Structure formats: structure tokens, C-alpha cells
Coordinates of C-alpha atoms and ligand atoms in Angstrom, one line a residue:
M1100 CA -185.7 35.8 -27.8
P1101 CA -187.5 37.4 -30.4
V1102 CA -191.5 36.3 -29.8
L1103 CA -193.9 35.6 -32.4
S1104 CA -197.6 36.6 -32.2
S1105 CA -200.6 35.0 -33.8
R1106 CA -203.7 36.6 -33.7
N1107 CA -205.2 33.3 -35.1
E1108 CA -204.6 31.3 -32.0
K1109 CA -203.5 34.1 -29.6
G1110 CA -200.6 32.6 -29.1
R1111 CA -197.1 33.5 -28.3
F1112 CA -193.7 31.5 -30.0
E1113 CA -189.9 31.7 -29.0
F1114 CA -187.7 31.3 -32.3
E1115 CA -184.2 32.0 -33.1
K1116 CA -182.9 34.8 -35.3
N1117 CA -183.7 34.1 -39.4
Q1118 CA -186.2 31.6 -39.0
T1119 CA -189.3 31.5 -41.7
I1120 CA -192.7 32.5 -40.3
L1121 CA -193.4 29.5 -41.6
E1122 CA -190.8 27.3 -39.9
V1123 CA -191.5 28.6 -36.2
S1124 CA -195.8 28.1 -37.2
L1125 CA -194.8 24.0 -38.1
E1126 CA -192.6 24.1 -35.5
N1127 CA -195.0 25.1 -32.7
E1128 CA -197.6 22.7 -34.5
L1129 CA -199.9 25.5 -35.7
S1130 CA -202.0 24.3 -38.7
H1131 CA -200.5 26.7 -41.6
L1132 CA -201.5 26.1 -45.0
H1133 CA -198.2 25.4 -47.3
V1134 CA -199.5 23.7 -50.6
C1135 CA -196.4 24.1 -52.4
G1136 CA -193.8 23.2 -49.3
G1137 CA -192.7 26.6 -49.0
H1138 CA -191.6 27.3 -52.1
G1139 CA -193.3 30.5 -52.7
R1140 CA -195.6 28.9 -55.4
C1141 CA -198.8 28.4 -53.9
S1142 CA -199.2 31.7 -52.0
T1143 CA -201.4 29.9 -49.1
C1144 CA -199.4 30.8 -46.0
R1145 CA -199.6 34.4 -46.6
V1146 CA -199.8 36.7 -43.4
Q1147 CA -200.4 39.8 -42.6
V1148 CA -198.1 41.2 -40.6
L1149 CA -199.9 43.3 -38.0
D1150 CA -196.9 44.9 -35.7
G1151 CA -192.9 44.4 -36.5
L1152 CA -193.0 44.4 -40.9
E1153 CA -189.5 46.0 -39.8
N1154 CA -188.3 42.8 -38.3
C1155 CA -189.4 40.6 -40.9
E1156 CA -186.3 40.2 -43.5
N1157 CA -186.9 42.1 -47.3
R1158 CA -188.9 40.3 -49.7
N1159 CA -186.6 37.7 -51.6
A1160 CA -187.0 37.4 -55.6
I1161 CA -188.9 34.4 -55.4
E1162 CA -191.4 36.4 -52.9
Q1163 CA -191.0 39.4 -54.9
A1164 CA -192.3 37.8 -57.6
M1165 CA -195.8 36.2 -56.2
S1166 CA -196.2 39.5 -54.5
E1167 CA -196.4 41.6 -57.9
K1168 CA -197.7 38.8 -59.5
L1169 CA -201.3 38.9 -56.2
D1170 CA -200.8 43.2 -56.0
F1171 CA -199.9 42.1 -52.4
P1172 CA -199.7 45.1 -50.1
D1173 CA -196.4 46.0 -48.3
D1174 CA -198.1 43.7 -44.8
V1175 CA -199.1 41.0 -47.0
R1176 CA -195.8 38.4 -46.7
L1177 CA -195.5 35.2 -47.7
A1178 CA -194.7 32.9 -44.8
C1179 CA -192.7 30.5 -45.6
Q1180 CA -190.0 32.9 -47.4
T1181 CA -190.0 35.8 -44.5
K1182 CA -187.5 35.6 -42.5
L1183 CA -187.7 36.6 -39.1
K1184 CA -184.9 39.2 -37.4
G1185 CA -187.2 40.2 -34.1
D1186 CA -190.9 40.5 -32.6
V1187 CA -193.7 40.6 -34.7
T1188 CA -197.1 40.3 -34.6
I1189 CA -199.4 38.2 -37.9
R1190 CA -202.9 37.3 -39.0
R1191 CA -202.8 33.9 -40.7
L1192 CA -205.0 34.6 -44.2
L1193 CA -205.9 31.6 -45.6
N1194 CA -207.6 29.1 -43.5
G1195 CA -209.0 26.3 -45.4
M1196 CA -210.4 24.3 -48.2
E1197 CA -212.5 27.2 -50.2
D1198 CA -209.0 29.7 -49.2
I1199 CA -206.7 27.2 -50.5
K1200 CA -209.5 26.6 -54.2
F1201 CA -209.3 30.1 -54.4
A1202 CA -205.6 31.1 -54.0
K1203 CA -204.6 28.5 -56.9
S1204 CA -207.5 29.4 -59.2
A1205 CA -205.7 33.3 -58.5
I1206 CA -202.5 32.3 -59.2
E1207 CA -204.0 30.4 -62.7
Q1208 CA -206.1 33.0 -63.7
S1209 CA -202.3 35.7 -63.2
G1210 CA -204.3 38.8 -61.8
P1211 CA -204.1 41.4 -59.7
I1212 CA -206.0 40.5 -56.3
G1213 CA -207.4 44.0 -56.6
S1214 CA -205.7 47.6 -56.7
N1215 CA -207.0 50.8 -58.1
K1216 CA -206.0 52.6 -61.1
D1217 CA -206.7 55.8 -62.9
V1218 CA -208.2 54.9 -66.3
A1219 CA -210.5 55.9 -69.5
I1220 CA -213.7 53.9 -69.8
L1221 CA -214.8 53.7 -73.0
F1222 CA -218.6 52.4 -72.5
A1223 CA -220.4 51.7 -76.1
D1224 CA -224.1 50.6 -77.0
I1225 CA -226.1 50.8 -79.9
E1226 CA -229.4 52.4 -80.0
N1227 CA -232.6 50.9 -79.8
F1228 CA -231.2 47.4 -80.3
T1229 CA -234.1 45.2 -78.7
P1230 CA -236.8 46.3 -80.9
L1231 CA -234.4 45.8 -83.6
S1232 CA -233.6 42.2 -82.7
E1233 CA -237.0 41.2 -82.5
R1234 CA -237.7 42.5 -86.1
M1235 CA -234.7 40.6 -87.4
A1236 CA -233.3 37.1 -87.7
S1237 CA -231.8 35.5 -84.7
F1238 CA -228.6 34.3 -87.2
D1239 CA -229.0 38.1 -88.5
V1240 CA -228.5 39.8 -85.3
M1241 CA -225.6 37.4 -84.1
Y1242 CA -224.3 38.7 -87.2
L1243 CA -224.3 42.1 -87.3
L1244 CA -222.8 42.1 -84.2
N1245 CA -220.0 40.2 -84.9
K1246 CA -219.0 42.4 -87.2
Y1247 CA -219.8 45.2 -85.5
F1248 CA -218.0 44.3 -82.2
D1249 CA -214.8 42.7 -84.2
F1250 CA -214.3 46.4 -86.2
A1251 CA -215.1 47.9 -82.8
G1252 CA -212.6 46.3 -80.8
D1253 CA -209.6 46.2 -83.5
I1254 CA -210.1 50.0 -83.2
V1255 CA -209.9 49.7 -79.5
M1256 CA -206.9 47.2 -79.5
S1257 CA -205.3 49.5 -82.1
N1258 CA -205.9 52.3 -79.4
G1259 CA -203.7 50.8 -76.7
G1260 CA -207.1 49.6 -75.3
A1261 CA -208.8 46.8 -74.2
M1262 CA -212.4 45.2 -74.4
N1263 CA -213.1 44.0 -71.5
N1264 CA -216.9 43.3 -70.7
Y1265 CA -219.5 43.3 -73.2
I1266 CA -223.5 43.0 -71.5
G1267 CA -225.8 42.1 -74.4
D1268 CA -225.5 44.6 -77.5
A1269 CA -223.1 46.4 -75.0
F1270 CA -219.4 46.9 -74.5
L1271 CA -216.8 48.5 -72.5
A1272 CA -213.0 48.9 -73.7
V1273 CA -210.7 50.5 -70.6
F1274 CA -207.5 52.4 -71.8
G1275 CA -205.1 51.9 -69.5
L1276 CA -204.3 48.9 -68.2
D1277 CA -200.7 48.8 -70.0
D1278 CA -199.6 51.9 -68.0
T1279 CA -197.9 53.6 -71.4
G1280 CA -200.4 57.0 -70.4
D1281 CA -202.6 59.4 -72.2
E1282 CA -205.3 56.7 -71.6
T1283 CA -208.0 59.4 -72.7
F1284 CA -206.7 61.0 -75.4
R1285 CA -206.5 56.9 -76.9
A1286 CA -210.2 56.3 -75.8
V1287 CA -211.6 59.5 -77.3
K1288 CA -209.5 58.6 -80.7
A1289 CA -210.8 55.1 -80.6
G1290 CA -214.1 56.3 -79.9
I1291 CA -214.6 58.7 -83.4
E1292 CA -213.0 56.0 -85.3
I1293 CA -215.7 53.8 -84.2
Q1294 CA -218.2 56.1 -85.3
S1295 CA -216.6 57.0 -88.3
R1296 CA -216.3 52.9 -89.4
L1297 CA -219.9 53.3 -88.4
N1298 CA -220.8 55.7 -91.0
E1299 CA -220.4 52.6 -93.7
F1300 CA -220.9 49.7 -91.4
S1301 CA -225.1 51.7 -90.5
A1302 CA -224.7 52.6 -94.4
Q1303 CA -224.1 48.9 -95.6
V1304 CA -227.3 48.0 -92.4
E1305 CA -229.8 49.8 -93.9
E1306 CA -229.5 48.6 -97.3
D1307 CA -229.2 44.9 -96.5
F1308 CA -231.4 44.6 -93.8
D1309 CA -233.0 48.5 -94.2
E1310 CA -232.6 49.1 -90.7
L1311 CA -230.8 51.8 -88.6
F1312 CA -227.8 51.2 -86.9
K1313 CA -226.6 53.5 -84.5
V1314 CA -224.1 53.4 -81.5
R1315 CA -224.1 55.9 -78.8
I1316 CA -220.6 56.2 -77.1
G1317 CA -220.0 57.4 -73.1
I1318 CA -216.0 58.3 -72.0
H1319 CA -215.2 59.1 -68.4
Y1320 CA -211.6 59.1 -66.5
G1321 CA -211.4 58.2 -63.0
E1322 CA -210.3 55.5 -61.0
V1323 CA -211.5 51.9 -60.8
I1324 CA -210.8 48.9 -59.0
V1325 CA -209.0 46.2 -61.0
G1326 CA -208.9 42.6 -60.6
M1327 CA -209.6 39.1 -61.0
L1328 CA -213.6 39.0 -61.0
G1329 CA -216.2 35.6 -61.2
C1330 CA -216.9 32.7 -59.6
R1331 CA -214.4 29.8 -58.8
G1332 CA -212.5 29.0 -62.6
T1333 CA -214.2 31.5 -64.8
E1334 CA -212.6 34.1 -63.1
R1335 CA -211.8 37.5 -65.2
L1336 CA -210.0 40.6 -65.1
S1337 CA -212.4 43.3 -64.5
V1338 CA -213.2 46.7 -63.4
I1339 CA -215.9 48.7 -61.0
G1340 CA -216.2 51.2 -59.5
D1341 CA -218.2 55.3 -60.2
T1342 CA -216.1 56.0 -63.1
V1343 CA -217.5 52.7 -65.3
N1344 CA -221.4 54.0 -64.4
M1345 CA -220.3 57.1 -65.6
A1346 CA -219.1 56.2 -68.8
A1347 CA -222.5 54.2 -69.0
R1348 CA -224.5 57.7 -68.1
A1349 CA -222.6 59.9 -70.2
E1350 CA -223.4 57.1 -73.6
A1351 CA -227.3 57.2 -72.0
A1352 CA -227.1 61.2 -72.3
N1353 CA -226.5 60.9 -75.9
K1354 CA -229.8 59.7 -76.1
D1355 CA -231.4 63.1 -74.4
A1356 CA -228.7 65.7 -76.3
D1357 CA -229.0 63.9 -79.7
T1358 CA -225.3 63.1 -79.8
D1359 CA -223.8 60.1 -80.7
M1360 CA -220.6 60.8 -78.3
L1361 CA -220.3 62.5 -75.6
I1362 CA -216.9 62.7 -72.6
T1363 CA -217.3 63.6 -69.2
E1364 CA -215.9 67.0 -67.6
M1365 CA -212.9 64.3 -65.8
A1366 CA -212.5 63.4 -69.7
Y1367 CA -212.1 66.4 -71.3
S1368 CA -209.7 67.8 -68.3
Q1369 CA -207.5 65.2 -69.3
V1370 CA -207.2 66.0 -73.4
E1371 CA -208.5 69.9 -73.0
G1372 CA -206.2 71.7 -76.4
R1373 CA -205.8 68.5 -77.6
V1374 CA -209.5 67.5 -79.1
E1375 CA -211.6 69.7 -81.2
V1376 CA -215.2 70.2 -79.6
E1377 CA -218.1 70.4 -81.3
D1378 CA -221.0 71.4 -78.6
F1379 CA -221.3 71.0 -75.1
I1380 CA -224.6 70.6 -72.8
R1381 CA -225.2 71.2 -68.8
M1382 CA -227.7 68.4 -67.5
K1383 CA -228.0 66.1 -64.5
L1384 CA -226.7 62.5 -65.3
K1385 CA -229.2 59.8 -64.2
G1386 CA -227.6 58.7 -60.4
T1387 CA -226.6 62.0 -60.0
S1388 CA -227.5 65.9 -57.9
E1389 CA -225.4 68.3 -59.7
R1390 CA -225.6 69.4 -62.9
T1391 CA -222.1 68.1 -65.2
T1392 CA -221.1 68.9 -68.6
L1393 CA -220.7 66.9 -71.4
Y1394 CA -218.5 67.3 -74.4
E1395 CA -219.1 66.7 -78.2
I1396 CA -216.0 65.7 -79.6
K1397 CA -215.6 66.3 -83.3
S1398 CA -212.0 65.1 -83.7
V1399 CA -208.8 64.9 -81.9
I1400 CA -205.8 67.1 -82.8
G1401 CA -202.8 65.3 -83.1
D1402 CA -201.3 62.2 -82.4
S1403 CA -201.3 60.2 -78.7
L1404 CA -198.5 60.8 -76.3
A1405 CA -198.7 57.4 -74.9
K1406 CA -195.2 55.8 -74.7
E1407 CA -194.3 53.4 -77.6
N1408 CA -195.6 49.8 -77.0
T1409 CA -192.6 47.4 -78.1
E1410 CA -193.7 44.6 -75.7
Q1411 CA -197.0 44.7 -77.3
K1412 CA -198.9 44.4 -81.0
I1413 CA -201.6 43.5 -83.0
I1414 CA -201.9 41.1 -85.7
G1415 CA -204.9 39.9 -87.2
G1416 CA -206.7 41.4 -84.1
I1417 CA -205.1 39.2 -82.2
E1418 CA -202.8 40.7 -79.3
W1419 CA -199.2 39.5 -79.3
N1420 CA -196.7 40.1 -76.6
R1421 CA -192.9 40.2 -77.0
S1422 CA -191.5 36.9 -75.0
V1423 CA -187.9 35.9 -76.0
P1424 CA -185.4 36.4 -78.9
V1425 CA -185.6 33.9 -81.2
A1426 CA -181.4 33.1 -81.4
D1427 CA -181.8 32.1 -77.7
L1428 CA -184.1 29.2 -78.6
K1429 CA -182.6 26.3 -80.0
E1430 CA -183.5 23.3 -80.6
G1431 CA -183.5 21.2 -77.4
S1432 CA -183.1 23.7 -75.3
K1433 CA -185.9 25.5 -72.7
L1434 CA -186.6 29.2 -72.0
E1435 CA -188.2 30.1 -68.7
T1436 CA -190.0 34.0 -69.5
S1437 CA -193.3 35.0 -68.8
Y1438 CA -196.7 36.1 -70.4
Q1439 CA -198.7 38.8 -68.0
D1440 CA -196.8 37.1 -64.6
E1441 CA -198.0 34.0 -65.9
A1442 CA -194.2 31.9 -65.8
V1443 CA -194.7 30.3 -69.3
L1444 CA -191.9 27.5 -70.9
V1445 CA -191.0 28.5 -74.5
F1446 CA -188.7 25.9 -76.5
R1447 CA -188.2 24.3 -80.1
H1448 CA -189.9 21.3 -80.8
D1449 CA -189.1 19.6 -84.6
G1450 CA -188.6 23.3 -85.5
E1451 CA -191.6 24.6 -84.3
L1452 CA -192.1 27.3 -81.8
R1453 CA -194.2 26.2 -78.6
A1454 CA -195.2 28.1 -75.6
I1455 CA -196.9 26.7 -72.4
Q1456 CA -197.4 27.4 -69.1
N1457 CA -194.3 26.4 -66.3
A1458 CA -196.4 24.6 -64.1
C1459 CA -198.2 21.4 -63.9
T1460 CA -201.9 21.2 -63.0
H1461 CA -201.1 18.9 -61.0
M1462 CA -199.4 20.8 -57.6
N1463 CA -198.2 23.9 -59.2
L1464 CA -194.6 23.0 -59.9
P1465 CA -192.4 24.0 -62.4
L1466 CA -191.7 21.4 -65.7
T1467 CA -188.6 23.5 -66.7
G1468 CA -187.1 20.2 -65.6
G1469 CA -189.1 18.3 -67.8
D1470 CA -188.1 15.8 -70.7
I1471 CA -189.5 16.3 -74.3
D1472 CA -190.3 13.0 -76.0
D1473 CA -190.3 12.7 -79.7
G1474 CA -194.2 13.2 -79.9
G1475 CA -194.0 16.1 -77.7
N1476 CA -195.2 15.3 -74.9
I1477 CA -193.9 17.2 -71.9
T1478 CA -193.3 14.5 -68.6
C1479 CA -193.2 16.6 -65.2
P1480 CA -190.3 16.2 -63.3
F1481 CA -192.0 15.6 -59.7
H1482 CA -194.3 13.4 -60.0
G1483 CA -194.5 12.1 -63.2
T1484 CA -197.4 14.2 -65.1
A1485 CA -197.1 15.0 -68.8
Y1486 CA -198.8 17.1 -71.2
C1487 CA -199.1 16.9 -75.4
T1488 CA -197.2 20.5 -75.8
K1489 CA -198.9 21.4 -78.7
T1490 CA -203.1 20.9 -77.5
G1491 CA -201.9 20.7 -73.2
E1492 CA -203.8 17.8 -72.9
V1493 CA -202.7 15.1 -70.3
T1494 CA -200.8 12.6 -71.4
K1495 CA -200.3 10.4 -68.3
W1496 CA -200.5 11.4 -65.1
C1497 CA -198.9 10.9 -61.7
E1498 CA -197.1 8.2 -63.3
G1499 CA -194.3 9.1 -61.6
L1500 CA -194.4 8.4 -57.5
P1501 CA -192.0 6.4 -55.7
D1502 CA -193.0 3.0 -55.1
D1503 CA -193.0 3.0 -51.2
M1504 CA -195.4 6.6 -50.8
P1505 CA -197.9 5.5 -48.0
A1506 CA -201.3 4.6 -50.2
E1507 CA -203.1 7.1 -48.5
N1508 CA -200.5 9.4 -50.0
K1509 CA -200.4 7.9 -53.4
A1510 CA -204.4 8.1 -53.7
M1511 CA -204.9 11.5 -52.3
I1512 CA -202.1 13.3 -55.0
T1513 CA -203.9 10.8 -57.9
S1514 CA -207.5 11.9 -57.0
I1515 CA -206.2 15.7 -57.6
K1516 CA -208.2 17.0 -60.7
Q1517 CA -207.0 15.9 -64.6
N1518 CA -206.6 19.9 -65.7
P1519 CA -205.0 20.3 -69.2
I1520 CA -202.0 23.0 -69.4
K1521 CA -202.2 26.2 -71.3
T1522 CA -200.8 26.6 -74.1
F1523 CA -199.8 29.7 -76.2
L1524 CA -199.9 31.1 -79.9
T1525 CA -196.4 31.6 -81.2
L1526 CA -195.0 34.2 -83.4
E1527 CA -191.8 34.4 -84.6
S1528 CA -191.4 38.3 -85.7
D1529 CA -188.1 41.5 -85.2
N1530 CA -186.1 38.5 -84.0
H1531 CA -188.2 37.6 -80.8
A1532 CA -190.7 34.9 -79.9
W1533 CA -194.3 36.3 -79.4
L1534 CA -196.9 34.8 -77.3
A1535 CA -200.7 35.5 -77.3
E1536 CA -204.0 34.0 -75.5
P1537 CA -205.4 31.1 -77.7
Ligands
LIG661 S1 -196.4 27.9 -48.9 FE1 -196.3 28.0 -50.6 S2 -195.9 30.2 -51.1 FE2 -195.3 29.7 -49.4

């Protein structure tokens, strides 16, 4: 008989072909987490296959979806979905309550657990902001910053970038997360447009506040690590790595060069021949040992070669993602779809388009089979928790538990924190429903 070896127990367990890894574990009373009961929805059963990956059946659709969502490498498999056909050696990757919480959080955030990507980073900082903010009233400081971030964000997004992080008066924008290509050209174009818009904005600041408002920009192209980062419950998509530092160093170099925007050699290599160079300087960037060339760009030539993105559009500063055709949305029916890899349920209630996360916050189980009452509340078909589909608030908690369920199980199930479900902004356009983050 084939054998499953587990590094955690240093044990060997025989099994019948076509059993899943989880079935073998449970049959042998190994403590193998499987919070969703083996339905491929929680990822807590994940294992690393150390040997014998060829003896695992290919990923089925459920496992494939989870693997793409969490960016699993090939050798990380869901034990509940992976059927075995020969000897394998595995290592369980999650082992306790803390690990369960992190797995749940990663799924709820629906972002990659970590991957490498080539992107262009635009780093922008306001010159001499600290003394400026000390001279101004605090509400004027916030007013100015928000106005500036608002138009800069619009420009970044209209060029296909994402405002990724704000650090006081500085911000970091990333181009290339959408895989449409030509990320550096789009970053440079956005930088030029921001500086152009700032001419007008700075003149207004000078007139209203008698202050100079100048922004320095640095752009670099290279590899970053992309993943969800933060303490549990506050995770957000983040980019880290030396590429980010290089963009910040290029920004800082503007001070010595007396320029507004500089791009690094790596960034220039991506757009050479498609930009007009005003000037260049050779210097050692902070924290580096070699001299490098930085380019001051006057303008871009032509348009971006990025693939047209028909899946997203920006309206009123909001990024909308194309969803299901409206013709398929009949009153009373619900459509399963996704929003940036997150399972979503779209439907009409009293003619109004609504979209909610398609997973209860109780056990992460699908709401597709739930009834929606006249008030627009959907009841989870598994344990009777109900949510308002407009606000996401919990309106009932676990009111459908079987009478014969043991009291301690009831107590455990009902004690889970009553979090609301996520709801989405909806829009009808181009014969489709469009969804956005609230
Ligand atoms: S047990 Fe939940 S995904 Fe395998």
C-alpha cells in the first residue's frame, strides 16, 4: 500500500489510492486543522508536499481558486482536496489557533500571501513640509493635503496606477499591479501630469496662504514583494523591497539637483526613446556605493502601450470593476461572481442592484442558497445568521442551529464574534453591473 509520511509526527501512514491527504490524516487521528470541514474554503488544512508531488492528483477547481487567491506555490496543497495516488511526504503548515486566525484573515482580505512582481514605483514628497505645516493652522494643513492627495490620486488612477501608501505628506503609487504592461511609461506620465497640475495648485496656495507648495517626485522600476501586510484585521496590500527605497532615494535627490522629478536608470531603460529628457545628473544615491544616472524628464512621447483595461474604470475618483451582465440579473435571482478574487453575490432587491461578500462572517460559508426577505436581509442557509444586504449589519445570529446540537457545540458556534459582511458599491453601465469598494 502507498504511504503518506508526515514530517510533523515523523510518522508513516498507509492509505488507499484516491484518498485525500486530510482523510488519511483524520483516519490516523493526526491533529490536522480543517476549519471549514474539508470544503476548500478556509485553507487551514494546507500542507507543503516535500516529496512525491507527482503522486498527488492535479488541483481541482476548488483548490485552484484558493491557490490563485493566496498565491500558493506548486508544492503547497489543500489537504482536503488533494487526492493521492502514491507515496508522498508532507509537512502541515498551520498548527494552532493563532494560525487559524491568520489564515481566516488572509482569506477575508483576499490578497496574495506574497509574490514577486516587476512594477514602477512613484514616490512623491512635499518640499519643506514640516516648517510649512508649523506656520499654518492645522485645519488648513489637512485641507491642503487632502486637496493635493485627491487630484494626485485621480491622476495616478487614470494612468492605471494605485495609490498604495501615505507616509505623512508623502505618498507611494504603484504601477503594474494590473498586469496591463507599460508601467514605467504610465508612472512617468502620471508624474508629469501631477507636476503640471501642481503649477496651478501652488499658485493658488501662494495666493491664499502666502506659502510655497512644491512636490518632488522619484520613479524607479524593479522587482518588489507584493502581499497583504499588517496586524490581524488591518492587513492591506503592500509592496516592499529595494525598488521602493530606490524611488524614495531618487525623490530625495531632487533636492541636490534642484529638480522636481527624477527617474532612475532602470526606469529610463523602460521608456528610452519615448520620453523627452530635459537633463541628467550622475550622483551617488543615499545608501548606495556606486554613482548612478538620474534623468529629468520633460515630457512623454505618444501614448501608453498598456493593454486597454475594459475590466476597470475610474468614475469620480472611484475604481469600478466590471461584474456580471445586467441582463442576467432578474429580480429574485442571485448571481455568484467575484471582486478581485473575493467571492461576491450580486442580485436585485426592489429593483436596486446590491452586492455582498458571498461568505458568512460566522463560518465563511456561502450565502448563495440564503433567502432574502422583504426587508433585504439575507439568511445564511447553514446556521441561520442574517445580514442586511444594504449595510452588511448582522440582524440575526445563529438562529438556525438544530435542536439536538450538543450544548457545548452551540456555545462554541454562537460565541464567534458577530462581524458584519462586506457590501459593495454598485453601478449599472455598458450593460453590466460594476462593483467598487465602499
Ligand atoms: S479544510 Fe478548509 S480548505 Fe481544506
